[in-house]
CSV table of C-alpha atoms and ligand atoms in Angstrom, one decimal:
chain,number,residue,atom,x,y,z
A,115,UNK,CA,-25.6,-3.7,-23.7
A,116,UNK,CA,-23.3,-1.8,-21.8
A,117,UNK,CA,-23.0,-3.0,-17.8
A,118,UNK,CA,-21.5,-1.3,-15.1
A,119,UNK,CA,-19.6,-3.4,-12.3
A,120,UNK,CA,-21.0,-2.8,-8.9
A,121,UNK,CA,-18.0,-3.6,-5.8
A,122,UNK,CA,-18.4,-3.4,-1.8
A,123,UNK,CA,-15.0,-4.6,-0.2
A,124,UNK,CA,-15.2,-6.6,3.6
A,125,UNK,CA,-11.8,-6.0,4.6
A,126,UNK,CA,-10.3,-7.7,7.8
A,127,UNK,CA,-7.1,-6.2,9.3
A,128,UNK,CA,-5.5,-8.3,11.9
A,129,UNK,CA,-4.8,-5.3,15.1
A,130,UNK,CA,-1.1,-5.5,16.0
A,131,UNK,CA,-2.0,-5.3,20.0
A,132,UNK,CA,0.8,-7.1,22.0
A,133,UNK,CA,-1.5,-9.1,23.5
A,134,UNK,CA,-5.2,-10.6,21.5
A,135,UNK,CA,-8.6,-9.6,22.0
A,136,UNK,CA,-9.9,-11.4,24.7
A,137,UNK,CA,-6.6,-13.2,26.4
A,138,UNK,CA,-3.2,-12.1,27.6
A,139,UNK,CA,-1.7,-14.5,25.2
A,140,UNK,CA,0.9,-13.0,22.6
A,141,UNK,CA,0.1,-11.9,19.1
A,142,UNK,CA,3.1,-13.8,17.3
A,143,UNK,CA,4.0,-13.7,14.1
A,144,UNK,CA,2.3,-16.5,12.2
A,145,UNK,CA,4.5,-17.4,9.4
A,146,UNK,CA,7.8,-17.7,12.3
A,147,UNK,CA,5.8,-18.7,15.7
A,148,UNK,CA,5.4,-23.1,16.4
A,149,UNK,CA,2.1,-23.9,15.6
A,150,UNK,CA,0.0,-23.9,19.0
A,151,UNK,CA,2.6,-22.0,20.8
A,152,UNK,CA,0.3,-19.2,22.1
A,153,UNK,CA,-2.5,-20.5,23.1
A,154,UNK,CA,-4.5,-20.3,26.6
A,155,UNK,CA,-7.6,-21.9,27.8
A,156,UNK,CA,-9.6,-18.6,26.5
A,157,UNK,CA,-8.4,-18.8,22.8
A,158,UNK,CA,-8.6,-22.3,22.7
A,159,UNK,CA,-12.2,-22.4,24.2
A,160,UNK,CA,-12.4,-24.1,27.2
A,161,UNK,CA,-15.5,-23.7,29.4
A,162,UNK,CA,-15.7,-22.3,31.8
A,163,UNK,CA,-13.2,-19.1,30.5
A,164,UNK,CA,-14.5,-15.9,30.6
A,165,UNK,CA,-13.1,-13.1,27.5
A,166,UNK,CA,-11.7,-10.3,28.6
A,167,UNK,CA,-11.5,-7.0,26.5
A,168,UNK,CA,-8.3,-5.9,25.3
A,169,UNK,CA,-8.6,-1.7,25.8
A,170,UNK,CA,-5.5,-1.3,23.6
A,171,UNK,CA,-7.3,-3.0,20.4
A,172,UNK,CA,-10.1,-1.0,20.8
A,173,UNK,CA,-8.1,2.2,20.8
A,174,UNK,CA,-6.1,0.8,18.0
A,175,UNK,CA,-10.0,0.0,16.4
A,176,UNK,CA,-11.0,3.6,17.5
A,177,UNK,CA,-7.6,5.1,15.8
A,178,UNK,CA,-9.0,3.6,12.2
A,179,UNK,CA,-12.3,4.6,12.4
A,180,UNK,CA,-11.6,8.1,13.3
A,181,UNK,CA,-8.5,8.1,10.5
A,182,UNK,CA,-11.6,7.0,7.9
A,183,UNK,CA,-14.3,9.6,9.6
A,184,UNK,CA,-16.4,7.3,11.3
A,185,UNK,CA,-18.8,8.3,14.0
A,186,UNK,CA,-18.1,6.2,17.0
A,187,UNK,CA,-20.7,5.1,18.7
A,188,UNK,CA,-20.8,5.8,22.4
A,189,UNK,CA,-21.9,2.1,22.9
A,190,UNK,CA,-21.1,-1.1,20.5
A,191,UNK,CA,-22.0,-4.5,21.4
A,192,UNK,CA,-20.3,-7.9,21.2
A,193,UNK,CA,-22.5,-10.8,19.7
A,194,UNK,CA,-21.4,-14.3,19.1
A,195,UNK,CA,-21.7,-15.8,16.3
A,196,UNK,CA,-22.4,-19.4,16.0
A,197,UNK,CA,-20.7,-22.0,13.6
A,198,UNK,CA,-19.2,-24.3,14.2
A,199,UNK,CA,-15.1,-25.0,12.3
A,200,UNK,CA,-12.5,-27.2,13.7
A,201,UNK,CA,-10.4,-23.4,13.4
A,202,UNK,CA,-12.9,-21.9,15.7
A,203,UNK,CA,-13.1,-24.1,19.3
A,204,UNK,CA,-15.5,-22.5,20.9
A,205,UNK,CA,-17.8,-23.2,18.3
A,206,UNK,CA,-18.7,-19.1,18.0
A,207,UNK,CA,-17.0,-15.8,17.1
A,208,UNK,CA,-17.3,-12.5,18.8
A,209,UNK,CA,-18.2,-10.2,16.6
A,210,UNK,CA,-19.8,-6.6,16.6
A,211,UNK,CA,-23.5,-7.2,15.1
A,212,UNK,CA,-26.2,-5.3,15.1
A,213,UNK,CA,-24.2,-2.4,16.8
A,214,UNK,CA,-20.9,-2.2,15.9
A,215,UNK,CA,-17.7,0.1,17.0
A,216,UNK,CA,-18.2,2.7,14.2
A,217,UNK,CA,-20.4,3.3,11.3
A,218,UNK,CA,-20.8,6.6,8.4
A,219,UNK,CA,-16.8,7.3,7.2
A,220,UNK,CA,-15.1,7.4,4.4
A,221,UNK,CA,-12.0,6.5,2.2
A,222,UNK,CA,-10.2,8.9,-0.5
A,223,UNK,CA,-9.0,6.5,-3.1
A,224,UNK,CA,-6.5,7.8,-6.4
A,225,UNK,CA,-7.2,5.4,-9.5
A,226,UNK,CA,-5.9,6.3,-13.0
A,227,UNK,CA,-9.1,8.4,-13.6
A,228,UNK,CA,-8.4,10.9,-10.4
A,229,UNK,CA,-9.6,11.0,-7.1
A,230,UNK,CA,-12.8,9.1,-5.3
A,231,UNK,CA,-15.0,8.9,-2.2
A,232,UNK,CA,-15.6,5.9,-2.0
A,233,UNK,CA,-18.0,5.7,1.8
A,234,UNK,CA,-17.1,3.6,4.7
A,235,UNK,CA,-20.1,1.4,6.4
A,236,UNK,CA,-19.3,0.0,9.5
A,237,UNK,CA,-16.3,-0.5,11.3
A,238,UNK,CA,-16.4,-3.5,13.9
A,239,UNK,CA,-14.0,-5.4,16.1
A,240,UNK,CA,-14.1,-9.0,16.4
A,241,UNK,CA,-11.8,-12.0,17.0
A,242,UNK,CA,-9.6,-13.7,14.6
A,243,UNK,CA,-9.8,-17.6,14.3
A,244,UNK,CA,-7.1,-20.7,13.9
A,245,UNK,CA,-5.6,-21.7,11.1
A,246,UNK,CA,-6.0,-25.2,9.2
A,247,UNK,CA,-3.7,-27.1,7.4
A,248,UNK,CA,-4.6,-30.0,5.4
A,249,UNK,CA,-2.2,-32.4,4.6
A,250,UNK,CA,-1.5,-35.7,3.1
A,251,UNK,CA,0.2,-38.7,5.3
A,252,UNK,CA,0.7,-42.1,4.3
A,253,UNK,CA,-2.1,-41.8,2.0
A,254,UNK,CA,-3.9,-40.4,4.1
A,255,UNK,CA,-5.6,-36.8,4.4
A,256,UNK,CA,-5.5,-35.0,7.9
A,257,UNK,CA,-6.2,-31.2,8.8
A,258,UNK,CA,-4.2,-29.9,11.1
A,259,UNK,CA,-4.9,-26.9,13.6
A,260,UNK,CA,-2.6,-23.7,14.8
A,261,UNK,CA,-4.4,-21.3,17.0
A,262,UNK,CA,-1.8,-19.2,17.7
A,263,UNK,CA,-4.3,-16.6,15.2
A,264,UNK,CA,-7.5,-17.7,17.3
A,265,UNK,CA,-8.5,-14.7,19.2
A,266,UNK,CA,-6.0,-11.7,17.8
A,267,UNK,CA,-8.2,-8.5,17.2
A,268,UNK,CA,-9.6,-8.3,14.1
A,269,UNK,CA,-11.3,-5.1,12.8
A,270,UNK,CA,-13.6,-5.7,9.5
A,271,UNK,CA,-14.2,-2.4,7.5
A,272,UNK,CA,-17.2,-2.4,5.4
A,273,UNK,CA,-17.8,0.2,2.4
A,274,UNK,CA,-20.9,1.2,0.4
A,275,UNK,CA,-21.1,-0.5,-2.5
A,276,UNK,CA,-19.3,2.2,-4.5
A,277,UNK,CA,-16.5,0.9,-6.2
A,278,UNK,CA,-17.3,0.4,-10.3
A,279,UNK,CA,-13.9,-1.4,-11.2
A,280,UNK,CA,-11.1,-3.8,-10.5
A,281,UNK,CA,-8.4,-1.3,-9.7
A,282,UNK,CA,-10.6,1.3,-7.9
A,283,UNK,CA,-11.3,-2.2,-5.3
A,284,UNK,CA,-7.4,-2.6,-5.6
A,285,UNK,CA,-6.3,1.1,-4.6
A,286,UNK,CA,-8.9,1.1,-2.1
A,287,UNK,CA,-7.3,-2.1,-0.7
A,288,UNK,CA,-3.9,-0.2,-1.0
A,289,UNK,CA,-5.4,2.8,0.3
A,290,UNK,CA,-6.2,1.4,3.5
A,291,UNK,CA,-3.4,-0.7,3.7
A,292,UNK,CA,-1.3,2.9,3.5
A,293,UNK,CA,-3.6,4.1,6.6
A,294,UNK,CA,-3.6,1.1,8.9
A,295,UNK,CA,0.3,1.1,8.5
A,296,UNK,CA,0.1,5.1,9.3
A,297,UNK,CA,-1.9,4.1,12.8
A,298,UNK,CA,1.1,1.5,13.4
A,299,UNK,CA,-1.7,-0.7,14.3
A,300,UNK,CA,-1.1,-3.3,11.2
A,301,UNK,CA,2.3,-4.1,9.8
A,302,UNK,CA,0.6,-4.1,6.4
A,303,UNK,CA,2.5,-7.0,5.5
A,304,UNK,CA,0.5,-9.2,3.0
A,305,UNK,CA,1.8,-12.0,2.6
A,306,UNK,CA,1.4,-12.5,6.0
A,307,UNK,CA,-2.0,-12.8,6.0
A,308,UNK,CA,-3.0,-9.5,8.3
A,309,UNK,CA,-4.9,-8.3,5.8
A,310,UNK,CA,-7.6,-10.0,4.0
A,311,UNK,CA,-10.2,-9.1,1.5
A,312,UNK,CA,-13.3,-10.1,0.5
A,313,UNK,CA,-14.8,-9.3,-2.6
A,314,UNK,CA,-18.8,-8.3,-3.6
A,315,UNK,CA,-19.4,-8.2,-6.7
A,316,UNK,CA,-22.2,-7.4,-8.7
A,317,UNK,CA,-23.3,-6.1,-12.6
A,318,UNK,CA,-25.9,-4.2,-13.7
A,319,UNK,CA,-27.0,-2.1,-17.1
A,320,UNK,CA,-25.6,1.3,-17.2
A,321,UNK,CA,-28.2,3.4,-15.8
A,322,UNK,CA,-30.0,1.1,-14.0
A,323,UNK,CA,-31.1,2.2,-10.2
A,324,UNK,CA,-31.1,-1.0,-8.3
A,325,UNK,CA,-28.4,-3.3,-7.9
A,326,UNK,CA,-27.9,-6.7,-9.2
A,327,UNK,CA,-27.2,-9.7,-7.6
A,328,UNK,CA,-24.2,-10.4,-5.9
A,329,UNK,CA,-21.8,-12.4,-5.5
A,330,UNK,CA,-19.1,-12.6,-2.4
A,331,UNK,CA,-15.4,-14.0,-2.9
A,332,UNK,CA,-14.1,-15.0,0.0
A,333,UNK,CA,-10.5,-15.1,0.9
A,334,UNK,CA,-8.2,-12.7,-0.5
A,335,UNK,CA,-4.9,-12.6,0.6
A,336,UNK,CA,-3.1,-10.1,-2.2
A,337,UNK,CA,-3.8,-7.0,-3.8
A,338,UNK,CA,-3.3,-8.8,-7.3
A,339,UNK,CA,-5.9,-11.8,-6.0
A,340,UNK,CA,-8.1,-9.4,-5.2
A,341,UNK,CA,-7.9,-7.5,-8.8
A,342,UNK,CA,-8.1,-10.7,-10.8
A,343,UNK,CA,-10.9,-12.3,-9.0
A,344,UNK,CA,-12.5,-9.7,-9.5
A,345,UNK,CA,-12.5,-8.5,-13.4
A,346,UNK,CA,-13.0,-13.0,-13.4
A,347,UNK,CA,-16.4,-11.9,-11.9
A,348,UNK,CA,-17.0,-8.9,-13.8
A,349,UNK,CA,-16.8,-10.9,-17.2
A,350,UNK,CA,-18.5,-13.8,-16.1
A,351,UNK,CA,-21.8,-12.3,-14.7
A,352,UNK,CA,-21.8,-9.7,-17.7
A,353,UNK,CA,-21.5,-13.1,-19.9
A,354,UNK,CA,-24.2,-14.6,-17.9
A,355,UNK,CA,-26.6,-11.2,-18.3
A,356,UNK,CA,-25.6,-10.8,-22.2
A,357,UNK,CA,-26.8,-14.2,-22.7
A,358,UNK,CA,-30.1,-13.3,-21.5
A,359,UNK,CA,-29.6,-15.4,-17.8
A,360,UNK,CA,-30.0,-14.8,-14.2
A,361,UNK,CA,-26.3,-14.8,-11.6
A,362,UNK,CA,-27.0,-16.4,-8.9
A,363,UNK,CA,-26.7,-14.9,-5.8
A,364,UNK,CA,-23.5,-17.3,-3.7
A,365,UNK,CA,-20.3,-17.4,-2.1
A,366,UNK,CA,-17.0,-17.4,-4.1
A,367,UNK,CA,-13.9,-18.9,-3.1
A,368,UNK,CA,-10.9,-17.8,-5.8
A,369,UNK,CA,-7.9,-20.3,-7.2
A,370,UNK,CA,-4.8,-18.5,-7.9
A,371,UNK,CA,-3.4,-21.3,-9.7
A,372,UNK,CA,-6.5,-21.7,-12.5
A,373,UNK,CA,-7.7,-17.6,-12.1
A,374,UNK,CA,-11.0,-18.3,-11.8
A,375,UNK,CA,-14.0,-18.0,-8.8
A,376,UNK,CA,-15.8,-22.0,-7.8
A,377,UNK,CA,-18.4,-21.9,-5.8
A,378,UNK,CA,-18.6,-22.6,-2.2
A,379,UNK,CA,-22.4,-22.6,-1.0
A,380,UNK,CA,-25.6,-21.5,-2.4
A,381,UNK,CA,-27.8,-18.9,-0.9
A,382,UNK,CA,-29.9,-21.4,0.3
A,383,UNK,CA,-27.5,-23.2,2.1
A,384,UNK,CA,-26.0,-19.8,3.3
A,385,UNK,CA,-25.6,-20.3,7.4
A,386,UNK,CA,-27.9,-19.0,10.0
A,387,UNK,CA,-24.9,-17.6,12.4
A,388,UNK,CA,-28.2,-17.1,15.3
A,389,UNK,CA,-26.5,-14.1,16.6
A,390,UNK,CA,-27.5,-13.4,20.1
A,391,UNK,CA,-25.4,-11.0,21.8
A,392,UNK,CA,-22.2,-12.2,24.1
A,393,UNK,CA,-23.2,-12.7,27.8
A,394,UNK,CA,-19.9,-13.0,29.3
A,395,UNK,CA,-18.8,-9.4,27.5
A,396,UNK,CA,-20.7,-6.1,28.5
A,397,UNK,CA,-21.9,-3.6,26.1
A,398,UNK,CA,-19.3,-1.9,25.2
A,399,UNK,CA,-19.5,1.9,26.3
A,400,UNK,CA,-16.2,4.5,24.5
A,401,UNK,CA,-16.0,8.1,26.1
A,402,UNK,CA,-16.2,10.7,24.7
A,403,UNK,CA,-13.5,12.0,25.9
A,404,UNK,CA,-11.4,8.8,25.1
A,405,UNK,CA,-11.9,9.6,21.7
A,406,UNK,CA,-11.2,12.9,21.4
A,407,UNK,CA,-7.9,11.9,22.8
A,408,UNK,CA,-7.2,9.7,20.3
A,409,UNK,CA,-8.7,11.8,18.0
A,410,UNK,CA,-5.9,14.7,18.8
A,411,UNK,CA,-2.8,11.8,18.6
A,412,UNK,CA,-3.4,11.0,14.8
A,413,UNK,CA,-0.7,11.4,12.3
A,414,UNK,CA,-0.9,13.4,9.5
A,415,UNK,CA,-2.7,11.0,7.0
A,416,UNK,CA,-1.3,9.4,3.7
A,417,UNK,CA,-4.1,12.0,1.6
A,418,UNK,CA,-3.4,15.3,3.7
A,419,UNK,CA,0.2,14.6,2.9
A,420,UNK,CA,-0.2,14.1,-0.6
A,421,UNK,CA,-1.8,17.5,-1.1
A,422,UNK,CA,0.7,19.2,1.1
A,423,UNK,CA,3.9,17.4,-1.1
A,424,UNK,CA,2.2,18.8,-3.9
A,425,UNK,CA,1.7,22.2,-2.5
A,426,UNK,CA,4.5,22.4,-0.1
A,427,UNK,CA,7.3,21.2,-3.1
A,428,UNK,CA,5.4,21.1,-6.5
A,429,UNK,CA,5.4,17.4,-6.7
A,430,UNK,CA,3.9,15.7,-9.5
A,431,UNK,CA,0.7,14.1,-8.4
A,432,UNK,CA,2.1,10.5,-9.1
A,433,UNK,CA,5.6,11.5,-7.1
A,434,UNK,CA,3.3,13.0,-4.6
A,435,UNK,CA,1.3,9.6,-4.2
A,436,UNK,CA,4.7,7.2,-4.0
A,437,UNK,CA,6.1,9.5,-1.9
A,438,UNK,CA,3.0,9.1,1.2
A,439,UNK,CA,2.4,5.6,0.7
A,440,UNK,CA,5.2,4.7,3.7
A,441,UNK,CA,5.3,7.1,6.3
A,442,UNK,CA,9.2,6.5,6.9
A,443,UNK,CA,9.7,6.9,3.1
A,444,UNK,CA,7.4,10.5,3.3
A,445,UNK,CA,9.7,11.3,6.3
A,446,UNK,CA,12.9,10.6,4.8
A,447,UNK,CA,11.7,12.6,1.8
A,448,UNK,CA,11.0,15.3,4.2
A,449,UNK,CA,14.2,15.6,5.6
A,450,UNK,CA,16.3,15.3,3.1
A,451,UNK,CA,14.8,18.8,1.5
A,452,UNK,CA,15.5,20.5,4.5
A,453,UNK,CA,19.1,19.7,4.4
A,454,UNK,CA,18.7,21.3,0.7
A,455,UNK,CA,19.4,24.9,0.4
A,456,UNK,CA,16.1,26.6,-0.9
A,457,UNK,CA,17.1,27.3,-4.7
A,458,UNK,CA,17.2,23.6,-6.0
A,459,UNK,CA,13.6,22.8,-6.6
A,460,UNK,CA,12.9,19.4,-4.0
A,461,UNK,CA,11.1,17.8,-7.3
A,462,UNK,CA,15.0,16.6,-7.4
A,463,UNK,CA,15.3,14.7,-4.3
A,464,UNK,CA,11.9,12.8,-5.4
A,465,UNK,CA,13.6,12.1,-8.8
A,466,UNK,CA,16.8,10.6,-7.0
A,467,UNK,CA,14.7,8.7,-4.2
A,468,UNK,CA,11.8,7.4,-6.9
A,469,UNK,CA,14.3,6.7,-9.5
A,470,UNK,CA,17.9,5.5,-8.6
A,471,UNK,CA,17.7,5.2,-4.5
A,472,UNK,CA,14.5,2.6,-4.7
A,473,UNK,CA,15.7,1.0,-7.8
A,474,UNK,CA,19.2,0.2,-4.9
A,475,UNK,CA,16.9,-0.8,-2.5
A,476,UNK,CA,15.0,-2.9,-4.6
A,477,UNK,CA,17.7,-4.9,-5.9
A,478,UNK,CA,19.4,-5.0,-2.1
A,479,UNK,CA,16.2,-5.5,-0.6
A,480,UNK,CA,17.0,-2.4,1.7
A,481,UNK,CA,13.9,-0.5,3.5
A,482,UNK,CA,13.9,2.6,4.1
A,483,UNK,CA,14.6,2.3,8.1
A,484,UNK,CA,17.8,0.1,6.9
A,485,UNK,CA,19.2,2.5,4.5
A,486,UNK,CA,23.0,3.1,5.0
A,487,UNK,CA,22.4,6.5,3.0
A,488,UNK,CA,20.8,9.2,5.4
A,489,UNK,CA,18.4,12.3,3.8
A,490,UNK,CA,21.0,14.6,5.0
A,491,UNK,CA,23.7,12.7,3.0
A,492,UNK,CA,21.3,12.8,-0.5
A,493,UNK,CA,20.6,16.2,0.1
A,494,UNK,CA,24.2,16.7,0.4
A,495,UNK,CA,24.6,14.3,-3.0
A,496,UNK,CA,21.3,16.1,-5.2
A,497,UNK,CA,23.2,20.3,-4.3
A,498,UNK,CA,26.5,18.4,-5.8
A,499,UNK,CA,24.6,17.1,-8.9
A,500,UNK,CA,22.7,20.4,-9.4
A,501,UNK,CA,25.7,23.0,-9.1
A,502,UNK,CA,27.0,20.9,-12.0
A,503,UNK,CA,30.0,19.8,-9.8
A,504,UNK,CA,29.5,16.7,-11.0
A,505,UNK,CA,27.7,14.9,-14.2
A,506,UNK,CA,24.7,12.6,-13.4
A,507,UNK,CA,26.1,9.6,-14.4
A,508,UNK,CA,29.0,10.1,-12.2
A,509,UNK,CA,26.6,10.8,-9.7
A,510,UNK,CA,25.1,7.7,-10.3
A,511,UNK,CA,28.4,5.9,-9.0
A,512,UNK,CA,28.5,7.8,-6.1
A,513,UNK,CA,24.9,6.9,-5.4
A,514,UNK,CA,25.9,3.5,-5.2
A,515,UNK,CA,29.1,3.7,-3.2
A,516,UNK,CA,26.4,6.0,-0.3
A,517,UNK,CA,24.2,3.2,-1.1
A,518,UNK,CA,27.4,0.0,0.0
A,519,UNK,CA,29.4,1.9,2.1
A,520,UNK,CA,27.4,4.7,4.0
A,521,UNK,CA,29.5,7.3,2.8
A,522,UNK,CA,28.7,10.8,2.4
A,523,UNK,CA,29.1,12.2,-1.3
A,524,UNK,CA,31.3,15.1,-1.3
A,525,UNK,CA,33.8,12.4,0.2
A,526,UNK,CA,33.2,9.7,-2.8
A,527,UNK,CA,33.3,12.9,-5.4
A,528,UNK,CA,37.1,14.2,-3.8
A,529,UNK,CA,38.2,10.4,-3.6
A,530,UNK,CA,37.3,9.7,-6.6
A,531,UNK,CA,38.1,12.6,-8.5
A,532,UNK,CA,34.5,13.4,-10.0
A,533,UNK,CA,34.5,16.6,-10.0
A,534,UNK,CA,33.3,18.3,-13.5
A,535,UNK,CA,34.5,21.2,-14.7
A,536,UNK,CA,33.3,24.5,-15.3
A,537,UNK,CA,36.5,26.4,-16.0
A,538,UNK,CA,35.9,28.2,-18.8
A,539,UNK,CA,39.2,28.4,-20.7
A,540,UNK,CA,40.5,24.9,-20.2
A,541,UNK,CA,36.2,23.6,-22.3
A,542,UNK,CA,37.4,26.0,-24.5
A,543,UNK,CA,40.6,24.6,-25.2
A,544,UNK,CA,38.6,21.0,-25.8
A,545,UNK,CA,36.1,22.4,-27.9
A,546,UNK,CA,38.4,23.8,-30.7
A,547,UNK,CA,40.6,21.0,-30.6
A,548,UNK,CA,37.0,19.1,-31.5
A,549,UNK,CA,36.7,21.6,-34.6
A,550,UNK,CA,39.9,21.2,-35.6
A,551,UNK,CA,40.3,17.8,-35.8
A,552,UNK,CA,36.5,17.4,-37.2
A,553,UNK,CA,36.2,19.8,-40.4
A,554,UNK,CA,33.9,17.5,-42.2
A,555,UNK,CA,31.8,18.0,-39.7
A,556,UNK,CA,31.9,21.8,-38.9
A,557,UNK,CA,31.2,22.1,-42.6
A,558,UNK,CA,28.3,20.1,-42.6
A,559,UNK,CA,27.0,22.1,-39.3
A,560,UNK,CA,27.4,25.4,-41.5
A,561,UNK,CA,25.4,24.3,-44.0
A,562,UNK,CA,22.8,23.9,-42.3
A,563,UNK,CA,22.8,20.0,-40.4
A,564,UNK,CA,22.9,21.2,-37.1
A,565,UNK,CA,22.5,17.2,-35.6
A,566,UNK,CA,26.0,17.2,-36.4
A,567,UNK,CA,26.5,19.4,-32.7
A,568,UNK,CA,25.5,16.2,-31.1
A,569,UNK,CA,28.1,14.6,-32.7
A,570,UNK,CA,31.2,17.1,-31.8
A,571,UNK,CA,30.1,17.4,-28.2
A,572,UNK,CA,29.9,13.6,-28.0
A,573,UNK,CA,33.9,14.3,-28.8
A,574,UNK,CA,34.7,17.1,-26.7
A,575,UNK,CA,32.7,15.3,-23.4
A,576,UNK,CA,34.9,12.0,-24.6
A,577,UNK,CA,38.2,14.5,-24.4
A,578,UNK,CA,37.3,15.5,-21.3
A,579,UNK,CA,36.5,11.6,-20.0
A,580,UNK,CA,33.2,12.6,-18.9
A,581,UNK,CA,33.8,15.4,-16.8
A,582,UNK,CA,33.2,18.8,-18.5
A,583,UNK,CA,30.3,19.9,-17.1
A,584,UNK,CA,27.9,19.6,-20.0
A,585,UNK,CA,25.8,22.9,-19.9
A,586,UNK,CA,29.5,24.6,-20.4
A,587,UNK,CA,30.2,22.7,-23.1
A,588,UNK,CA,26.8,23.4,-25.5
A,589,UNK,CA,27.6,27.0,-24.7
A,590,UNK,CA,30.8,27.1,-25.4
A,591,UNK,CA,30.6,24.6,-29.0
A,592,UNK,CA,27.8,26.9,-30.1
A,593,UNK,CA,29.5,30.2,-29.2
A,594,UNK,CA,32.8,28.8,-31.8
A,595,UNK,CA,30.1,27.0,-34.2
A,596,UNK,CA,28.5,30.5,-34.9
A,597,UNK,CA,32.1,32.0,-35.6
B,1321,ADP,P1,-23.5,-9.5,4.3
B,1321,ADP,O1,-22.5,-9.0,5.7
B,1321,ADP,O2,-23.8,-10.8,4.4
B,1321,ADP,O3,-22.1,-9.8,3.4
B,1321,ADP,P2,-23.7,-6.7,4.0
B,1321,ADP,O4,-25.0,-6.1,3.5
B,1321,ADP,O5,-22.9,-6.5,4.5
B,1321,ADP,O6,-23.8,-8.4,3.7
B,1321,ADP,O7,-22.6,-6.5,2.5
B,1321,ADP,C1,-21.5,-6.8,2.5
B,1321,ADP,C2,-20.8,-6.2,1.6
B,1321,ADP,O8,-21.5,-6.3,0.1
B,1321,ADP,C3,-20.7,-4.3,1.5
B,1321,ADP,O9,-19.3,-3.8,1.4
B,1321,ADP,C4,-22.1,-4.1,0.9
B,1321,ADP,O10,-21.6,-2.8,0.1
B,1321,ADP,C5,-21.8,-5.1,-0.4
B,1321,ADP,N1,-22.6,-5.2,-1.3
B,1321,ADP,C6,-24.2,-5.2,-0.9
B,1321,ADP,N2,-25.0,-6.2,-1.7
B,1321,ADP,C7,-23.9,-5.1,-3.0
B,1321,ADP,C8,-24.7,-6.1,-5.1
B,1321,ADP,N3,-25.2,-5.7,-5.0
B,1321,ADP,N4,-23.0,-5.5,-5.4
B,1321,ADP,C9,-22.3,-5.4,-4.8
B,1321,ADP,N5,-22.0,-4.9,-3.4
B,1321,ADP,C10,-22.9,-5.3,-2.5
B,1322,MG,MG1,-20.2,-10.4,3.9
B,1323,ZN,ZN1,-5.1,-17.0,24.8
């Protein structure tokens, strides 16, 4: 029997405004700040306090909604989602339920099978919860609560069940992360937990119209976890159906260590959140002029940039995709291309960036903003290589020095005496010498073993200490051998 996986994602992304969603507390880096150092009576859930909506958080949320081509609702309503948990001191979370901020959007993803459009069901604003840490001390278990994160503006983005593989789900997560970064609303630092996923997974017989019973895997904090958990669920559910069984609707956790999902709660003990409109906040009214002005300030987004890069610079799809992932990388590429004479294809810049430059950056753990090699300097290097002034292996050395010292390409080439020799009479002499010294190879070449030309080429390059222009050497070698 052939099965088709069906996946819908719920993504939670912190809106990294200066202050929290409903109070003036600072939004701090939860991996650095002292626990409970950014807490006030409002986000600590003290009785008698009142929430006030953070306008910037709403603006950030609208940016995301517009980037996902959603319809922003004129009026949306905050609601109380009631449940008791120690990381939620009020006993309820302010969220949006029946009337979310925005609906009906879409996101284009790119997988190994090409581009696909995934529908976005809704985008709504809520507040984050605190963080619990479970510790053992003196043989006793404790749970520590840190409320720094409690009340931070959180955006929930819910997809339609349009994804059909773990790969596609990961691509959706990545595309969304890229957009959030472009919009400047979220750092995209997954390891800091600023974006979290929940995967709804079901499996049905191929061709079936109805959706199968889904499970919901909570708290996936990395793309790897997202991908692995979905793969695991697809296999697990397919096996059950294969054996004629039925999948239980339940909420699952993911164990990274064991590489498996585990049951957290079944449908029977699902929460009843007793939603009702938040009495302390009026409906959120968003005027269309404001939405228009936010729309007019949106940057060019990754997907549009991707198509432009292919069209304008003749890049491959793969190169274009990698270059647009981060806005700063894309800007760097374009600045370098602008510094290049028009005869040299931009593809050369892409090659140097995605190859040697990225690997130097990875090794040294350096980001584009910290890079000592300015785009103009990279353009200069690309030009010097393209014009045959230095060869490829010298160019690698030069780039490595540019990377550590920040010096210009021409300056390093000059100081190291790396200029390639293209002088024909000089090269012609070297070729002649090599042929004289290797009469046997010349004879076998003439007898039809043309492969030995590579050996002879190597001999010439050795004589030139690698500095002879390889194209000129090859041409000269061919000329002299065919005499
Ligand atoms: P809830 O809020 O209870 O999790 P929703 O109806 O809002 O329920 O759905 C949440 C997510 O689950 C959405 O992304 C939706 O696309 C997805 N989803 C719903 N039904 C299925 C299904 N049968 N298989 C896979 N995904 C599903
Ligand atoms: Mg859900
Ligand atoms: Zn506060």
